[in-house]
Coordinates of C-alpha atoms in Angstrom, one line a residue:
Chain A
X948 CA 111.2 81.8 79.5
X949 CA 108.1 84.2 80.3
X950 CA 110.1 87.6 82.4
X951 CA 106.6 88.8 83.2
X952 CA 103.4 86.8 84.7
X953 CA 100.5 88.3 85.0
X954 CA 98.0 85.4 85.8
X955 CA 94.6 86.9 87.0
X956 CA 91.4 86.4 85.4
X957 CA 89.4 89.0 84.0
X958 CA 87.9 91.3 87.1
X959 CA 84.4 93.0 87.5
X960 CA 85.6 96.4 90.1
X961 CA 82.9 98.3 91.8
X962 CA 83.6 102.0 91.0
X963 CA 85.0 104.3 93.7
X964 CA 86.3 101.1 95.3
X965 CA 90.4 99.9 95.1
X966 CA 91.5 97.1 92.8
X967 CA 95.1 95.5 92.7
X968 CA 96.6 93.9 90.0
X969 CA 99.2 91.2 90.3
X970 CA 102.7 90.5 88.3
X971 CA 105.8 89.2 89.2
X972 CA 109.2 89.1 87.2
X973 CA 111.7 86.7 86.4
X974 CA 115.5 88.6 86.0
X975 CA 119.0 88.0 87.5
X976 CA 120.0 91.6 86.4
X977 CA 120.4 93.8 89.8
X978 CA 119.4 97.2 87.8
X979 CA 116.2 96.5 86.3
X980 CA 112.9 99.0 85.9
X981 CA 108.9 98.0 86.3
X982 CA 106.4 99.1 84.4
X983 CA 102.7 99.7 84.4
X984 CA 100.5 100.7 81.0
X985 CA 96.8 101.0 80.4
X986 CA 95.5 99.5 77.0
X987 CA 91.6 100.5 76.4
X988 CA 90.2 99.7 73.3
X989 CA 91.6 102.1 71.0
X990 CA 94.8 100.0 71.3
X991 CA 97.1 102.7 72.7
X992 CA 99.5 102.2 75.5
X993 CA 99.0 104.6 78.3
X994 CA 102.4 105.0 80.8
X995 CA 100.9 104.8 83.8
X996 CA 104.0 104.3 86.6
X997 CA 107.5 103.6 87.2
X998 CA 109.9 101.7 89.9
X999 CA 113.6 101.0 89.7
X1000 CA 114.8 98.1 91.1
X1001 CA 117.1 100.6 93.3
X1002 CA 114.4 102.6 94.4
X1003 CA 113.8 102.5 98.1
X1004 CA 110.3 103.8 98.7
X1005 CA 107.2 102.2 96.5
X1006 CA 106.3 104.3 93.4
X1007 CA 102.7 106.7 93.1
X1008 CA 101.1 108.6 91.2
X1009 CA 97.8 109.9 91.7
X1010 CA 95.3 107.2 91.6
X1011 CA 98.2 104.4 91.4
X1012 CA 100.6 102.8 93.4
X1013 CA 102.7 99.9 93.0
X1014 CA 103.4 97.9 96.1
X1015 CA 107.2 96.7 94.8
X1016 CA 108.3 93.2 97.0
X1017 CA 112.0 92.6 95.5
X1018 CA 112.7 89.7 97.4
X1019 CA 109.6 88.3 96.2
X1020 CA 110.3 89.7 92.9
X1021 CA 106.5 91.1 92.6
X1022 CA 105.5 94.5 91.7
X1023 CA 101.5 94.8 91.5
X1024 CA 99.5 97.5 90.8
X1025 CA 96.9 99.6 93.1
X1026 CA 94.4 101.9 91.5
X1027 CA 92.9 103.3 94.1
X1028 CA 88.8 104.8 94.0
X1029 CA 88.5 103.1 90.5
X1030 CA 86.1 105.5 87.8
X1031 CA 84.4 103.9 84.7
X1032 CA 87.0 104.9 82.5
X1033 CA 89.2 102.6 84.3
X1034 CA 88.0 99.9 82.7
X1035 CA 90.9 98.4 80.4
X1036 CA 93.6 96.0 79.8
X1037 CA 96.6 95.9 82.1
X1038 CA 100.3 95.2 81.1
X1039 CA 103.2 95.1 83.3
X1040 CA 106.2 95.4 81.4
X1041 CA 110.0 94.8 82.7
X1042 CA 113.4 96.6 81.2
X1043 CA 116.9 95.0 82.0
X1044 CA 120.3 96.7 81.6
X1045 CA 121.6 93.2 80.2
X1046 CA 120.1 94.5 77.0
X1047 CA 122.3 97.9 76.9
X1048 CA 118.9 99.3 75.6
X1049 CA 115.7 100.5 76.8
X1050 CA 113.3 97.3 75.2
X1051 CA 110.4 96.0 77.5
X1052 CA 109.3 92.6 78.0
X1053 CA 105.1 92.8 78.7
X1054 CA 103.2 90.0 80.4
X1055 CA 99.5 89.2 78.8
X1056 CA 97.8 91.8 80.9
X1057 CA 94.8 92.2 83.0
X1058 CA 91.4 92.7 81.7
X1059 CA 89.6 95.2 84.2
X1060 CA 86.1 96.2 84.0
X1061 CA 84.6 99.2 86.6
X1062 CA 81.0 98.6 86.6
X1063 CA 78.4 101.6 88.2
Chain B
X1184 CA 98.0 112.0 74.2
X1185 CA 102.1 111.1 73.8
X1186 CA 102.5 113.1 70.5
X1187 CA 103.6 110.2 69.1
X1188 CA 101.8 108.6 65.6
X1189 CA 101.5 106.1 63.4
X1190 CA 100.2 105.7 59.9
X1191 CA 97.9 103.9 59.1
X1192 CA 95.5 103.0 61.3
X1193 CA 94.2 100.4 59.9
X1194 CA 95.3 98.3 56.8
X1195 CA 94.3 94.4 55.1
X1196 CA 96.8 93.1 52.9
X1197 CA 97.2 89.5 51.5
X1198 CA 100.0 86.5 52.2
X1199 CA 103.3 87.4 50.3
X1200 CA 102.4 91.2 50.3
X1201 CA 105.1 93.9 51.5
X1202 CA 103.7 96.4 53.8
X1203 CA 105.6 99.6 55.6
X1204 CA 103.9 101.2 58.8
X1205 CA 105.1 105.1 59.7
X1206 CA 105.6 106.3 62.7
X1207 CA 106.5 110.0 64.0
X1208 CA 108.3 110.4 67.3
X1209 CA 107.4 113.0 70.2
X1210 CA 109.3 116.1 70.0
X1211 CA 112.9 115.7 71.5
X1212 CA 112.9 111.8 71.7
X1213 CA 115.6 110.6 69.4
X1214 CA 114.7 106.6 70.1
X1215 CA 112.1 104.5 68.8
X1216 CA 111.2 101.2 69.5
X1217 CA 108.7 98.7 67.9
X1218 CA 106.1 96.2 69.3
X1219 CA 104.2 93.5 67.7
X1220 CA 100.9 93.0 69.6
X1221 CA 99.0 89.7 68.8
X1222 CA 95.5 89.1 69.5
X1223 CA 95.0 88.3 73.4
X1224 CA 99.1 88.9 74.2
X1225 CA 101.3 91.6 75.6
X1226 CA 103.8 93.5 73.0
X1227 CA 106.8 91.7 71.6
X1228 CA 109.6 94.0 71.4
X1229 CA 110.9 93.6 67.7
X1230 CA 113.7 96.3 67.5
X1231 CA 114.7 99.5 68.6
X1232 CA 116.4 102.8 66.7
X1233 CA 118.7 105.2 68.3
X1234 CA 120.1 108.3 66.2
X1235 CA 119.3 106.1 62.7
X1236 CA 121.1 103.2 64.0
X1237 CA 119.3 99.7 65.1
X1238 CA 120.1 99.3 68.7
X1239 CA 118.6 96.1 69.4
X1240 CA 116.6 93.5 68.1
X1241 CA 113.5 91.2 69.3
X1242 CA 113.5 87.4 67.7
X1243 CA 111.9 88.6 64.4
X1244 CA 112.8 87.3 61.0
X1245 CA 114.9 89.4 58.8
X1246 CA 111.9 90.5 56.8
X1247 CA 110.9 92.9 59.7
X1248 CA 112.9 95.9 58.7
X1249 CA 113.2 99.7 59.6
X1250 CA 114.7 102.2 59.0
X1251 CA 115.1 105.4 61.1
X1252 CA 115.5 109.3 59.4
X1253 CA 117.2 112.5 60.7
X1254 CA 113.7 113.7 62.2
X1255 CA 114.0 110.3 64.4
X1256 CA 110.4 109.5 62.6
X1257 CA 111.1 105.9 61.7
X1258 CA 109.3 103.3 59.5
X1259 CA 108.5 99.0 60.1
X1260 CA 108.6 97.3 56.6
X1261 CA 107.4 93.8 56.6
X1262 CA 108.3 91.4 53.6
X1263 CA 106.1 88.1 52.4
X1264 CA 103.3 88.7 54.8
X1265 CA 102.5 85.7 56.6
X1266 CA 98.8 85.0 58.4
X1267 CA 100.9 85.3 61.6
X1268 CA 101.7 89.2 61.1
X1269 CA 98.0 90.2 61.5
X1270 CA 99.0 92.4 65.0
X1271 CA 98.8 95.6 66.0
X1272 CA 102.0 97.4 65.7
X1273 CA 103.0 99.6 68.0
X1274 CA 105.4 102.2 68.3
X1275 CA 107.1 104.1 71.5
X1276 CA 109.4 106.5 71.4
X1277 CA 111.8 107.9 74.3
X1278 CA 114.5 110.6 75.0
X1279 CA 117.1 108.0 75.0
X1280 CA 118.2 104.6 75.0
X1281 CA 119.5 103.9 78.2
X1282 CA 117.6 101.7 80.9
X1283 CA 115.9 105.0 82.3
X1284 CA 114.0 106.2 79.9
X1285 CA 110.2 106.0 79.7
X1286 CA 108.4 104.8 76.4
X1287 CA 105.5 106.6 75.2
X1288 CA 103.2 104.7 72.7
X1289 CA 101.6 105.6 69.9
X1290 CA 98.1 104.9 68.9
X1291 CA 99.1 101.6 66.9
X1292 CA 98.5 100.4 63.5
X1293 CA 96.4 97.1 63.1
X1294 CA 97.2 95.0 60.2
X1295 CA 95.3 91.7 59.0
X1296 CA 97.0 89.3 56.8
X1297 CA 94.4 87.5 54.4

C-alpha cells in the first residue's frame, strides 16, 4: 500500500510568488517523522525540512514551511517567494518507528518549474 | 553539499553483469542507507548499515548486497543485472539509526542495464 501520495500535476510558479505542495501519509504508528527533499537535475537529494509527528508547532525554515494537519494525516509544503532555482522535483518522504530504523518511504514527487 | 559521495557517476553495463557502486559517508555519521530511484518514481529504500551491520532491508532480491567497512564508507553490489536495475542509486548517510536522525544524500550513481 502507497505510505506517501503526492498527486499533483506538474506546476508552472511565478517567481517571487508562494507555491504549496501537497502529500499526505498513510501510517498507524503514533511516532512517525515527515520529510521534505529537493531533487534538481543533477539527481541529488537536498533535505529541505523536518516535522515529528509529536511536534506541536508546524516546522520552518527559511523559505519553507510545512503546514502539518495530523488528523488529516497531510503535511504539505510551502515555499514561500519562489527564485528560479526553485525549480525541481519534490519528494515527501515518511519514517516509522515500526521499522526500529531510520528508512524513508518517498511518494513520486512534485515537478515544479519557477518561470521569470 | 552533504559531504557525502558516490562512485561512479555514471556507468552502462549489460543483462547478467555484476556491478558494485561506492559510497563515502559524511564525517561522523556511522549509518548508511541505500535507495533505488527508477525513472519518474520516488526512492525505494533497499537496505540500511549501522556500525558494519545490515539494519534493515527494502523488498530487494538477494542479489542486492552491501557491505559496510570500519570508515562507515559502504558499497551496493548488484548480481545478474536485469533491464529493471537501470536506476539511479542513491546513498544517505546519518549520525544514527534511530527514527530521529536526518539523511543526507549523496549525488547518486545512474546505472543503465543493456
Amino acid at each position: 500500500a502507497q505510505k506517501i501520495t503526492q498527486t499533483q500535476p506538474g506546476m508552472f510558479v511565478q517567481e517571487k510568488e508562494a507555491v504549496t505542495l501537497d502529500c499526505t501519509y498513510d501510517t498507524s504508528d503514533q511516532s512517525y517523522g515527515l520529510f521534505w527533499y529537493k531533487q534538481p537535475s543533477s539527481g541529488e537529494m537536498i533535505f529541505l525540512i523536518y516535522q515529528g509527528s509529536y511536534d506541536e508547532q508546524n516546522a520552518t525554515e527559511g523559505r519553507y514551511s510545512l503546514n502539518f494537519q495530523k488528523a488529516r494525516k497531510s503535511a504539505n509544503l510551502v515555499i514561500s517567494a519562489s527564485q528560479l532555482g526553485d525549480s525541481a522535483m519534490y519528494f515527501c518522504a515518511m519514517r516509522e518507528d515500526f521499522y526500529g530504523n531510520n528508512r524513508l518511504a518517498f511518494g513520486k514527487g512534485n515537478q515544479v518549474v519557477v518561470i521569470p | 553539499e552533504t559531504g557525502v559521495t558516490q562512485s561512479p557517476t555514471h556507468l552502462i553495463k549489460t543483462r547478467g553483469q555484476q556491478v558494485t557502486l561506492r559510497c563515502s559517508s559524511q564525517s561522523g555519521h556511522n549509518t548508511v542507507s541505500w535507495y533505488q530511484q527508477a525513472l519518474g518514481q520516488g526512492p525505494q529504500f533497499i537496505f540500511q548499515y549501522y556500525r558494519e551491520e545490515e539494519n534493515g532491508r527494502g523488498n530487494f532480491p538477494p542479489r542486492f548486497s552491501g557491505l559496510q567497512f570500519p570508515n562507515y564508507s559502504s558499497e551496493l553490489n548488484v548480481n545478474a543485472l536485469e533491464l529493471d536495475d537501470s536506476a539511479l542509486y542513491l546513498c544517505a548517510s546519518s549520525s544514527g539509526s534511530s527514527e530521529k536522525e536526518t539523511q543526507y544524500f549523496g549525488p547518486g550513481t545512474r546505472l543503465l542495464v543493456l
